[in-house]
Amino acid sequence: MTIGRWGRALLVTLFAVVLSAVPATAQVKVRFQTWHWNENPWVKALEEFQKGFNAASPGIQVVRDDSRYADKEAVFITQSQAKAAADIAHFSYRAVRHLADRGFLMDLSPFVEKEGGEKYLAQWDQSALEMCKYKGKLYCLPDDLNPLVLMYNTVHFKEAGLDPAKPPATWAEFLDYAKKLTRDTDGDGKIDRWGVGIIGARQEGLFMRFNPWFWGAGGEYLAPDGKRSALDTPEAIEGFRWYVELFTKHKVVPAGAIEQGAQEVRTQLAHGKVSMIITLPAALGIVEAINPKLNAREVLALAPVPTGKKKVTSAWFSMRVISAYTKNPDAAWRVYKAWHEGDTQMRNFKIAGVLSTRLDVMNAPEVKNDKFARVFAAQTPYVKWEPLIAEWPRIGDAMIIAVQEALSGVKPPEQALKDAHGATNRALGL
Amino acid sequence: MPARRPRGEGAIAAMFVLPATVMLAVVLVFPALVTLKLSVSLEGQGVSGALTLAHYRRAVADPVLGQTFRNTFAFVGLSLLGHFLLGLGLALALNQALPGRALFRLVALIPWTIPDVIAGIIFRWMLNPVHGSVNAALQAIVPGFPSDFSWLSSPTLAFPSVIFANVWRGYPLVMVMLLAGLMAIPRELYEAAAVDGAGRVQRFLHVTLPGLRVIILVALALDMVWEFRRFALVLTMTGGGPGTLTEVLSTLVYKSYFQFFTFEYASAIAILMSVVLLLLSLPYIVLVGRAER
């Protein structure tokens, strides 16, 4: 069958109609990957950023790309192996060096040079910025850095005869408060509210809640030379036992500790099952979203993590990166730069409660005068990091295993930590 | 003298098979070769790295890997036993002329339709010590049963809990295969055995089981391969914990690759896993080969 004259004319007309429907400037799509797309209240901040950027930059479109917190590295690694990773991805500080070592991340130095180099970088807290540098390259701009603090329910405190204006400041006080807060509230003879929620599940969130106690006792993962394990010191066992015995001995933690992850513990706090947790700034909005009836911003209060031998805490440090395989590096940089600008970072604080490492946002009156933010910010000088070495994931896993073994009674705490000590030394090649 | 094949028939047959062969090569053979190369590459250097057997030497000396192999064998063995016993029992029941048999057969398949990860999450919720339905149900039945019993935190019950979930999830496949085998056994054999005075147990032992022999071997062989690779159920229920009590090879490979960033060592474990699986599958391969001859 041949296409007649009218058929050819119809085809040309259809072709012209289709062409005219295509925008004059083809849009570049930048995939913006984070698990926060699935979280309240973060999703609001992301959607506002996306809407604002897309409206202001007609040639570039920020596209939502979902990952899950639990497998964010697996998703990005798999995509990178196929050279099809999201243009911009989101991790904690722990993963970035490993991803950089595999060649999955773009060095941002050339872009930063065009923006003004050191003058551009002076906008950020310099200690946070140093964590973004690795082997002479810059793999990210620092995003939000959130020290962990004690979050507690003031209503529970009052019910237990405790003064909400005097939160526990020492370990002894913390344990005393936890015992008083562990109660049978409905008179059926069974405990239905516990003093503390702790994480025992196999996730990186465990370290952020465990480490303040571990380090607070004077414990360290590695010897000062960084070449062997320090998990066999009396301080290490003291800190380890303190955390584990909250559950096994003092019973101020709900059953099934090793099944509880960060979200489960926040849910426990939101529903009044526990009275105190160690957590980060974004938890306030998350707890509020889980249970709006709690009236979280009125009922919950913050305090520094109780001090042991040392005043120390841990922190969540967000790092967003640009994939080495992005097909649109300039567009990706424009989106990336916009995300790290002051107005976006301030919006993230207002909606999600996270603390920016931009100096202008950190020092803004809205942040400094916020009753919650100022408690978090005051802990920044006490933040300590795990050893930033290639072997850390295996060392961290050994510690998770030890915590789980001790919490579940598979091994006594001393044996569990001793095995972690051996595993750490093996990871270090000893 | 046998008839000769028309010329070109072999080439045409090869052409029809070619697309599937290419797809198999791309989806199976290529990744397997890449994994093999990774497993003998220096750590951190990826596929193009220099050759080394260091990862295999490390695997042999790794106590965690040894424990994980033992866990995996136990997991596979007990799951297979559970699948076989439950699958055979239900297949025998569903082979009877019962009213509503078709509906029962359909309902019995439901666990198999649920994805691993969903099944893992469901069981995790059910077994939750504070809010789970299992504790609530047991409290109603067993006086004095603790309301906060921790199944998945228990050193003795975490592993059986995962196996229970896996048996529930996977028995329908074995059941369906055995049911098909039962339906293929001629009724006359049972009638003849009954005439000879064989009771129910004797008929089962001397008619049913021999009739199902090949199907049982095939079903268990295939099930073994699948259970050896079980991943999402274990990951969602326990993550391999408490400690390493429920760690299986698939979760260890995942952890080594994506959490430890040791692509090369993870690949070595995966290759070892494949070799062991191949050896365990040899009876099935021999059986199929004999059947074809």
XYZ file of C-alpha atoms in Angstrom:
723
model
C 0.000 0.000 0.000
C 1.448 3.350 -0.871
C 0.840 6.540 1.009
C -1.003 8.898 -1.270
C -0.610 12.643 -1.531
C -3.243 13.242 1.123
C -1.656 10.670 3.391
C 1.740 12.381 3.125
C 0.137 15.742 3.840
C -1.547 14.304 6.922
C 1.730 12.887 8.198
C 3.532 16.208 7.764
C 0.720 18.035 9.556
C 0.803 15.611 12.459
C 4.579 15.956 12.671
C 4.309 19.763 12.773
C 1.671 19.618 15.516
C 3.841 17.329 17.633
C 6.909 19.515 17.136
C 5.047 22.649 18.138
C 3.995 21.010 21.392
C 7.639 20.619 22.409
C 8.902 23.612 24.441
C 11.177 25.936 22.560
C 13.953 25.216 25.083
C 14.277 21.496 25.933
C 14.228 21.004 29.722
C 17.132 19.357 31.475
C 15.929 17.063 34.236
C 17.956 16.838 37.408
C 17.093 13.853 39.588
C 17.110 14.891 43.243
C 17.348 11.760 45.316
C 16.571 11.539 49.013
C 14.477 9.389 51.338
C 12.975 12.580 52.777
C 10.506 12.655 49.881
C 8.608 10.039 51.907
C 8.764 11.797 55.270
C 6.628 14.401 56.924
C 7.440 17.228 57.407
C 10.480 17.089 55.116
C 8.428 16.504 51.985
C 6.912 19.981 52.329
C 10.363 21.589 52.321
C 11.404 19.552 49.311
C 8.270 20.309 47.346
C 8.600 24.024 48.009
C 12.216 23.930 46.889
C 11.293 21.972 43.770
C 8.438 24.296 42.881
C 10.469 27.443 43.490
C 13.523 26.285 41.589
C 11.554 24.966 38.619
C 9.631 28.231 38.333
C 12.804 30.327 38.516
C 14.832 28.122 36.133
C 12.720 27.252 33.083
C 15.452 25.241 31.391
C 16.058 22.941 34.329
C 13.559 20.759 36.092
C 14.177 19.252 39.520
C 12.704 15.770 39.448
C 11.766 13.802 42.548
C 13.797 10.620 42.952
C 12.873 8.453 45.926
C 15.197 6.309 47.927
C 14.723 4.680 51.310
C 16.855 5.453 54.310
C 17.712 1.782 54.842
C 19.006 1.168 51.329
C 20.072 4.603 50.125
C 23.646 3.408 49.604
C 22.525 0.210 47.851
C 20.335 2.188 45.475
C 23.042 4.703 44.625
C 25.807 2.095 44.266
C 23.683 -0.059 41.982
C 22.695 2.931 39.887
C 26.314 4.097 39.760
C 27.490 0.687 38.586
C 25.117 1.185 35.679
C 26.317 4.781 35.315
C 22.715 5.830 35.829
C 22.734 7.273 39.324
C 20.577 10.193 40.367
C 22.234 13.519 39.636
C 22.086 14.582 43.280
C 21.935 12.069 46.128
C 21.769 12.330 49.895
C 23.802 10.453 52.527
C 25.205 10.814 55.985
C 28.835 11.767 56.337
C 29.811 8.134 56.867
C 29.153 6.994 53.308
C 30.666 9.819 51.300
C 34.339 8.806 51.545
C 33.580 5.241 50.527
C 31.552 6.370 47.548
C 34.310 8.791 46.586
C 36.886 5.986 46.742
C 34.844 4.062 44.187
C 34.757 7.012 41.830
C 30.995 7.507 42.142
C 31.112 11.163 43.196
C 31.961 14.364 41.373
C 34.657 16.666 42.672
C 32.929 20.001 43.217
C 36.146 22.046 43.299
C 35.900 23.351 39.702
C 32.367 24.616 40.326
C 33.372 26.203 43.609
C 36.294 27.939 41.923
C 33.917 29.547 39.458
C 31.758 30.753 42.363
C 34.680 32.444 44.028
C 36.682 29.677 45.658
C 37.569 30.302 49.301
C 35.386 33.388 49.479
C 32.392 31.273 48.443
C 33.297 28.547 50.915
C 33.657 31.057 53.743
C 29.852 31.052 53.987
C 29.946 27.746 55.841
C 31.168 26.556 59.196
C 34.757 25.614 58.456
C 34.955 22.501 60.635
C 31.883 21.140 58.861
C 33.417 22.068 55.513
C 36.594 20.120 56.340
C 34.509 16.952 56.619
C 33.467 17.439 52.992
C 37.061 17.349 51.810
C 38.745 14.050 51.094
C 42.077 13.268 49.450
C 42.433 16.835 48.237
C 38.993 17.056 46.652
C 35.719 18.610 47.706
C 32.846 16.165 47.439
C 30.069 18.188 48.995
C 29.049 21.402 50.606
C 28.042 20.869 54.234
C 24.292 20.614 54.621
C 22.538 20.235 57.983
C 24.481 19.185 61.043
C 22.353 18.119 63.982
C 23.788 17.294 67.394
C 21.831 14.805 69.430
C 20.218 15.807 72.691
C 17.852 14.418 75.274
C 14.196 14.931 74.332
C 11.681 14.369 77.123
C 7.977 14.576 77.862
C 7.297 17.299 80.432
C 3.822 15.957 81.239
C 5.285 12.576 82.127
C 7.830 14.333 84.314
C 5.118 16.109 86.257
C 3.085 12.921 86.636
C 6.158 11.188 88.065
C 6.796 14.041 90.490
C 9.817 15.330 88.573
C 10.488 18.971 87.740
C 10.451 19.431 83.930
C 12.654 22.507 84.326
C 15.385 20.304 85.838
C 16.109 17.534 83.346
C 18.738 14.945 84.293
C 22.238 16.339 83.926
C 24.287 13.327 85.041
C 24.087 9.602 84.443
C 22.986 8.958 87.998
C 20.153 11.470 87.656
C 19.212 10.035 84.278
C 18.866 6.540 85.698
C 16.942 7.811 88.711
C 14.540 9.727 86.487
C 14.173 6.771 84.123
C 13.180 4.487 86.978
C 10.614 6.952 88.287
C 9.202 7.455 84.810
C 8.795 3.689 84.265
C 5.264 3.176 85.540
C 1.981 1.396 85.367
C -0.296 4.232 84.330
C -3.602 2.373 84.058
C -3.497 0.368 87.285
C -3.566 -3.108 85.704
C -0.348 -4.156 87.379
C 1.705 -4.073 84.170
C 4.249 -1.465 83.169
C 2.924 0.410 80.174
C 5.212 3.417 80.135
C 8.976 3.241 80.206
C 11.523 5.857 81.100
C 13.710 5.600 77.985
C 13.511 4.496 74.385
C 16.771 3.147 72.935
C 17.757 1.789 69.554
C 19.015 -1.761 69.251
C 18.123 -2.417 65.621
C 20.767 -2.939 62.972
C 20.991 0.571 61.565
C 23.456 3.443 61.585
C 21.070 5.377 63.807
C 22.143 3.078 66.618
C 25.579 4.733 66.796
C 24.194 8.219 67.197
C 22.241 7.117 70.273
C 24.840 4.705 71.648
C 27.990 6.768 71.160
C 27.197 9.652 73.569
C 27.008 7.103 76.401
C 29.979 5.098 75.129
C 32.195 8.133 74.682
C 30.742 9.744 77.799
C 32.268 6.956 79.871
C 35.615 7.627 78.246
C 35.337 4.740 75.811
C 36.983 4.900 72.383
C 36.748 2.678 69.333
C 40.422 2.937 68.445
C 43.711 3.490 70.220
C 45.248 6.953 69.788
C 47.404 5.710 66.919
C 44.280 4.531 65.105
C 45.854 1.157 64.355
C 44.222 -1.112 66.917
C 40.996 -1.515 68.810
C 40.450 0.213 72.148
C 37.312 -1.738 72.968
C 39.096 -3.674 75.704
C 39.541 -0.725 78.070
C 37.586 -0.423 81.336
C 36.047 2.795 80.015
C 34.786 1.064 76.892
C 33.145 -1.725 78.863
C 31.647 0.791 81.281
C 30.013 2.803 78.502
C 28.860 -0.344 76.717
C 27.361 -1.822 79.863
C 25.621 1.421 80.768
C 23.692 1.429 77.474
C 22.861 -2.250 77.523
C 21.880 -2.406 81.195
C 19.240 0.280 80.738
C 17.333 -2.620 79.182
C 18.731 -5.799 80.683
C 19.211 -4.744 84.297
C 17.288 -1.568 85.072
C 14.362 -2.425 82.762
C 13.568 1.181 81.969
C 13.290 0.382 78.232
C 10.315 -1.327 76.511
C 10.592 -4.974 75.475
C 12.178 -5.888 72.153
C 14.961 -3.309 72.214
C 16.871 -4.897 69.354
C 13.806 -4.564 67.144
C 13.558 -0.837 67.747
C 14.995 1.530 65.183
C 14.955 5.311 65.139
C 11.423 5.578 63.796
C 10.082 3.012 66.264
C 11.594 4.934 69.172
C 10.188 8.232 67.921
C 6.814 6.514 67.590
C 7.100 5.303 71.185
C 7.718 8.878 72.323
C 4.900 10.207 70.131
C 2.406 7.788 71.660
C 3.544 8.219 75.226
C 5.103 4.782 75.604
C 8.455 6.254 76.609
C 9.299 9.506 78.340
C 12.887 10.230 77.163
C 14.874 9.566 74.021
C 18.203 10.703 72.582
C 17.446 12.296 69.260
C 18.097 15.019 66.713
C 16.270 18.235 65.731
C 14.167 16.784 62.929
C 12.585 14.390 65.422
C 10.348 17.151 66.747
C 8.543 17.559 63.446
C 8.450 13.810 62.899
C 6.931 13.167 66.341
C 4.443 15.934 65.687
C 3.478 14.311 62.385
C 3.141 10.863 63.981
C 0.821 12.090 66.706
C -0.529 15.640 66.245
C -2.623 15.217 69.422
C 0.556 15.110 71.526
C 1.061 18.846 70.918
C 4.757 18.075 70.714
C 6.073 21.633 70.697
C 4.357 22.326 74.012
C 4.807 18.966 75.718
C 8.328 18.034 74.674
C 11.467 19.718 75.939
C 15.178 19.352 75.246
C 18.313 19.103 77.316
C 21.938 18.153 76.718
C 22.743 14.448 76.863
C 23.513 13.734 80.523
C 27.188 13.918 81.251
C 29.255 10.945 82.300
C 33.010 11.356 82.698
C 33.013 13.443 79.523
C 30.552 15.876 78.051
C 30.106 14.607 74.539
C 27.433 13.937 71.977
C 27.134 12.640 68.452
C 25.505 14.247 65.437
C 23.717 13.582 62.211
C 25.521 15.348 59.379
C 23.778 15.477 56.013
C 25.845 15.474 52.887
C 24.397 15.800 49.438
C 26.581 14.844 46.526
C 26.602 15.075 42.739
C 27.033 11.816 40.880
C 30.189 11.406 38.818
C 27.927 10.024 36.100
C 25.538 12.943 35.840
C 24.838 13.793 32.220
C 24.151 17.401 33.112
C 26.850 18.546 35.516
C 26.195 22.261 35.068
C 22.458 21.881 35.630
C 23.104 19.589 38.577
C 25.434 22.183 40.089
C 22.811 24.910 39.712
C 20.284 22.802 41.597
C 22.889 21.784 44.163
C 23.984 25.376 44.717
C 20.364 26.515 45.076
C 19.734 23.836 47.715
C 22.663 25.131 49.760
C 21.684 28.785 49.541
C 20.580 30.692 52.607
C 16.876 30.955 51.863
C 16.561 27.227 51.157
C 18.501 26.308 54.265
C 16.370 28.649 56.372
C 13.201 27.111 54.951
C 14.547 23.657 55.810
C 15.057 24.839 59.372
C 11.560 26.296 59.641
C 9.825 23.256 58.185
C 12.016 20.302 59.168
C 13.810 21.805 62.146
C 17.313 20.926 60.907
C 20.322 23.106 61.683
C 22.193 24.479 58.709
C 25.956 24.792 58.669
C 25.700 28.078 56.748
C 26.944 30.818 59.032
C 24.232 33.274 58.025
C 21.504 30.761 58.877
C 23.215 29.464 62.025
C 23.448 33.027 63.346
C 20.012 34.187 62.202
C 17.744 35.419 65.017
C 15.028 32.885 64.093
C 17.488 30.077 64.777
C 19.301 31.549 67.761
C 16.035 32.469 69.509
C 14.177 29.233 68.752
C 13.703 27.415 72.073
C 14.570 24.062 70.548
C 17.242 25.076 68.043
C 19.336 26.870 70.603
C 19.570 23.737 72.764
C 20.701 21.683 69.779
C 23.114 24.367 68.596
C 24.656 24.681 72.058
C 25.769 21.043 71.825
C 27.737 21.539 68.607
C 31.068 22.120 70.395
C 30.697 18.706 72.072
C 30.091 16.739 68.891
C 32.460 13.850 68.298
C 32.697 11.649 65.206
C 33.372 7.968 64.784
C 36.741 7.114 63.224
C 36.536 8.280 59.622
C 38.501 5.360 58.214
C 37.829 2.871 55.445
C 37.343 0.052 57.963
C 34.667 1.907 59.955
C 31.628 0.101 58.402
C 32.991 -3.265 59.542
C 33.956 -1.899 62.951
C 30.548 -0.312 63.297
C 28.853 -3.561 62.371
C 30.919 -5.410 64.951
C 29.658 -2.950 67.565
C 26.039 -3.349 66.421
C 26.433 -7.116 66.720
C 27.890 -6.712 70.206
C 25.048 -4.422 71.315
C 22.439 -6.838 69.995
C 24.132 -9.846 71.569
C 24.281 -8.121 74.937
C 20.722 -6.738 74.742
C 19.281 -10.135 73.839
C 21.394 -12.110 76.306
C 23.234 -14.122 73.654
C 26.444 -13.129 75.421
C 27.295 -11.230 78.591
C 28.287 -7.624 77.825
C 31.952 -8.269 78.528
C 32.119 -11.196 76.105
C 30.120 -9.373 73.444
C 32.470 -6.389 73.601
C 35.514 -8.657 73.685
C 34.343 -10.274 70.446
C 33.783 -6.839 68.937
C 37.321 -5.964 69.988
C 38.622 -9.017 68.103
C 36.500 -8.246 65.061
C 37.735 -4.649 65.057
C 41.356 -5.744 65.132
C 40.686 -8.194 62.306
C 39.099 -5.384 60.293
C 42.274 -3.356 60.885
C 44.362 -6.214 59.569
C 45.759 -7.381 62.922
C 17.495 -45.520 7.412
C 16.199 -42.514 9.474
C 14.760 -39.614 7.508
C 17.205 -36.786 6.992
C 16.401 -33.385 8.437
C 15.591 -30.758 5.872
C 18.541 -28.510 5.213
C 18.568 -25.343 7.214
C 16.161 -26.645 9.881
C 18.931 -26.554 12.485
C 19.771 -22.969 11.598
C 16.135 -21.934 11.833
C 15.837 -23.643 15.215
C 18.960 -21.831 16.398
C 17.492 -18.527 15.293
C 14.377 -19.108 17.382
C 16.456 -19.957 20.423
C 18.916 -17.099 19.882
C 16.950 -14.230 21.528
C 16.407 -16.214 24.734
C 20.040 -17.311 24.723
C 21.256 -13.735 24.304
C 18.984 -12.589 27.119
C 20.220 -15.365 29.382
C 23.790 -14.476 28.578
C 23.197 -10.790 29.346
C 21.149 -11.338 32.490
C 22.957 -14.353 33.937
C 26.288 -15.072 32.334
C 27.655 -11.530 32.090
C 26.917 -10.580 35.730
C 28.328 -13.928 36.862
C 31.554 -13.273 34.973
C 31.783 -9.742 36.366
C 31.244 -11.086 39.885
C 33.896 -13.722 39.349
C 36.389 -11.122 38.154
C 35.531 -8.807 41.054
C 36.113 -11.651 43.487
C 39.717 -11.982 42.322
C 40.445 -8.259 42.013
C 42.360 -6.195 44.517
C 40.072 -4.448 46.986
C 38.994 -0.996 45.940
C 40.046 -1.453 42.324
C 36.841 -2.836 40.887
C 36.589 -5.128 37.898
C 39.751 -3.817 36.297
C 41.858 -4.446 39.393
C 44.908 -6.712 39.576
C 44.315 -10.379 40.326
C 44.447 -11.760 43.851
C 43.086 -14.648 45.890
C 43.163 -12.587 49.075
C 39.391 -12.423 49.382
C 39.061 -16.202 49.281
C 41.830 -16.560 51.862
C 39.982 -14.055 54.014
C 36.708 -15.914 53.534
C 38.241 -19.171 54.711
C 39.540 -17.489 57.875
C 36.433 -15.379 58.568
C 34.567 -16.696 61.647
C 31.472 -14.659 60.732
C 31.319 -16.353 57.327
C 31.685 -19.756 58.938
C 28.805 -19.011 61.308
C 26.764 -17.672 58.406
C 27.298 -20.835 56.377
C 26.105 -22.913 59.339
C 23.093 -20.646 59.773
C 22.279 -20.940 56.091
C 22.482 -24.734 56.053
C 20.262 -24.886 59.117
C 17.851 -22.393 57.594
C 17.644 -24.290 54.318
C 17.424 -27.718 55.937
C 14.688 -26.807 58.389
C 12.757 -24.795 55.807
C 12.870 -27.707 53.372
C 11.650 -30.086 56.072
C 8.816 -27.725 56.960
C 7.858 -27.153 53.336
C 7.888 -30.889 52.646
C 5.881 -31.944 55.687
C 3.323 -29.136 55.409
C 3.240 -29.300 51.624
C 2.764 -33.079 51.548
C 0.161 -33.002 54.295
C -1.903 -30.353 52.561
C -1.431 -31.984 49.151
C -2.768 -35.273 50.549
C -5.699 -33.450 52.128
C -6.472 -31.440 49.015
C -6.337 -34.581 46.866
C -9.381 -35.920 48.673
C -12.857 -35.420 47.270
C -13.889 -32.753 49.732
C -16.662 -30.188 49.285
C -15.130 -26.791 48.482
C -11.848 -28.419 47.491
C -11.189 -25.839 44.785
C -11.615 -22.995 47.261
C -9.290 -24.660 49.769
C -6.692 -25.166 47.052
C -6.891 -21.469 46.243
C -6.628 -20.361 49.868
C -3.664 -22.657 50.425
C -1.774 -20.771 47.715
C -2.165 -17.351 49.312
C 1.081 -17.315 51.337
C 3.046 -17.870 48.159
C 1.485 -14.822 46.518
C 2.774 -12.494 49.225
C 6.178 -10.976 48.422
C 9.002 -11.911 50.782
C 9.487 -8.387 52.081
C 5.792 -7.968 52.890
C 5.697 -11.329 54.639
C 8.744 -10.336 56.675
C 7.170 -7.055 57.744
C 3.872 -8.732 58.608
C 5.571 -11.318 60.806
C 7.739 -8.657 62.403
C 4.618 -6.743 63.390
C 2.798 -9.846 64.552
C 5.740 -10.851 66.715
C 6.294 -7.366 68.141
C 6.630 -7.797 71.929
C 4.549 -4.740 72.850
C 1.937 -4.457 70.122
C 2.047 -7.791 68.297
C -1.003 -9.975 67.761
C 0.796 -13.243 68.539
C 1.461 -12.318 72.160
C -2.077 -11.039 72.542
C -3.505 -14.286 71.148
C -1.250 -16.476 73.272
C -2.118 -14.519 76.372
C -5.778 -15.302 75.757
C -5.046 -19.017 75.330
C -2.153 -19.691 77.694
C -2.676 -18.408 81.232
C 0.352 -16.519 82.506
C 1.939 -16.042 79.098
C 4.058 -12.883 79.322
C 2.517 -9.954 77.491
C 5.896 -8.662 76.293
C 7.570 -11.861 75.125
C 10.284 -10.986 72.589
C 10.328 -13.563 69.817
C 12.783 -11.869 67.493
C 15.072 -10.729 70.309
C 15.236 -14.151 71.905
C 18.528 -16.012 71.377
C 16.645 -19.319 71.228
C 13.492 -18.324 69.362
C 14.613 -15.698 66.839
C 15.874 -18.314 64.377
C 12.836 -20.621 64.711
C 10.593 -17.575 64.269
C 12.252 -16.744 60.962
C 12.044 -20.377 59.873
C 8.366 -20.491 60.811
C 7.676 -17.417 58.695
C 9.661 -18.915 55.839
C 7.835 -22.249 56.043
C 4.491 -20.448 56.007
C 5.595 -18.327 53.077
C 7.066 -21.106 50.937
C 5.090 -24.340 51.474
C 2.543 -23.701 48.655
C 5.091 -24.295 45.904
C 6.011 -27.735 47.243
C 2.343 -28.424 47.894
C 1.355 -27.614 44.315
C 4.079 -29.821 42.866
C 3.238 -32.734 45.150
C -0.468 -32.311 44.466
C 0.225 -32.544 40.743
C 2.248 -35.690 41.419
C -0.526 -37.204 43.526
C -3.088 -36.546 40.835
C -0.869 -38.384 38.349
C -0.747 -41.615 40.411
C -3.239 -44.039 38.825
C -6.198 -44.850 41.086
C -5.911 -48.467 40.013
C -2.721 -48.836 42.023
C -4.567 -47.824 45.199
C -7.459 -50.138 44.355
C -5.093 -53.026 43.713
C -3.281 -52.381 46.971
C -6.585 -52.259 48.835
C -7.650 -55.527 47.279
C -4.349 -57.051 48.453
C -5.215 -55.961 51.988
C -2.946 -52.948 52.320
C -4.074 -50.438 54.933
C -3.879 -46.666 54.567
C -0.370 -46.401 55.918
C 0.861 -49.217 53.698
C -0.790 -47.670 50.659
C 0.918 -44.394 51.514
C 4.319 -46.016 51.976
C 4.179 -48.414 49.040
C 2.065 -46.564 46.470
C 2.036 -42.856 47.230
C 5.640 -42.263 48.207
C 7.170 -44.322 45.391
C 4.840 -42.573 42.966
C 5.985 -39.213 44.242
C 9.682 -40.047 44.451
C 10.825 -38.068 41.435
C 8.495 -35.140 42.104
C 9.690 -34.950 45.710
C 13.308 -34.834 44.581
C 12.588 -32.146 41.995
C 10.491 -30.078 44.415
C 13.086 -30.239 47.172
C 15.951 -29.521 44.797
C 14.252 -26.422 43.426
C 13.147 -25.362 46.898
C 16.691 -25.779 48.165
C 18.008 -23.408 45.525
C 15.389 -20.819 46.361
C 15.823 -21.073 50.114
C 19.594 -20.802 49.802
C 19.036 -17.415 48.210
C 16.306 -16.212 50.598
C 17.013 -12.592 51.439
C 14.165 -10.130 51.931
C 12.302 -12.146 54.559
C 15.353 -12.436 56.816
C 16.407 -8.841 56.260
C 13.021 -7.392 57.149
C 12.349 -9.688 60.107
C 15.669 -9.549 61.937
C 18.354 -8.018 59.744
C 20.436 -11.056 60.645
C 20.196 -10.430 64.406
C 20.227 -10.794 67.311
C 23.926 -10.403 66.655
C 24.548 -12.895 63.859
C 22.109 -15.573 64.971
C 19.900 -15.281 61.902
C 22.493 -14.031 59.422
C 22.346 -15.977 56.166
C 24.654 -15.817 53.168
C 22.425 -13.545 51.112
C 22.172 -10.941 53.879
C 25.907 -11.142 54.485
C 26.648 -10.580 50.805
C 24.284 -7.599 50.792
C 25.876 -6.165 53.903
C 29.413 -6.689 52.638
C 28.633 -5.050 49.319
C 26.380 -2.139 50.209
C 27.175 -1.389 53.852
C 30.835 -2.279 54.114
C 31.587 -1.147 50.546
C 33.807 -4.243 50.100
C 32.545 -5.138 46.627
C 35.335 -7.617 46.015
C 34.928 -9.597 49.238
C 31.163 -9.684 48.785
C 31.705 -11.097 45.311
C 33.978 -13.805 46.699
C 31.274 -14.833 49.173
C 28.722 -14.872 46.353
C 30.953 -17.118 44.238
C 31.500 -19.507 47.162
C 27.739 -19.560 47.686
C 27.213 -20.432 44.040
C 29.775 -23.241 44.125
C 28.183 -24.787 47.209
C 24.738 -24.483 45.654
C 25.954 -26.117 42.460
C 27.379 -29.054 44.404
C 24.150 -29.455 46.361
C 22.157 -29.327 43.129
C 24.131 -32.151 41.500
C 21.616 -34.879 42.457
C 18.870 -32.900 40.727
C 20.998 -32.360 37.641
C 21.881 -36.067 37.481
C 18.249 -37.025 37.965
C 17.021 -34.746 35.198
C 19.740 -36.038 32.906
C 18.720 -39.653 33.569
C 15.042 -38.844 33.027
C 15.818 -37.298 29.641
C 17.801 -40.369 28.556
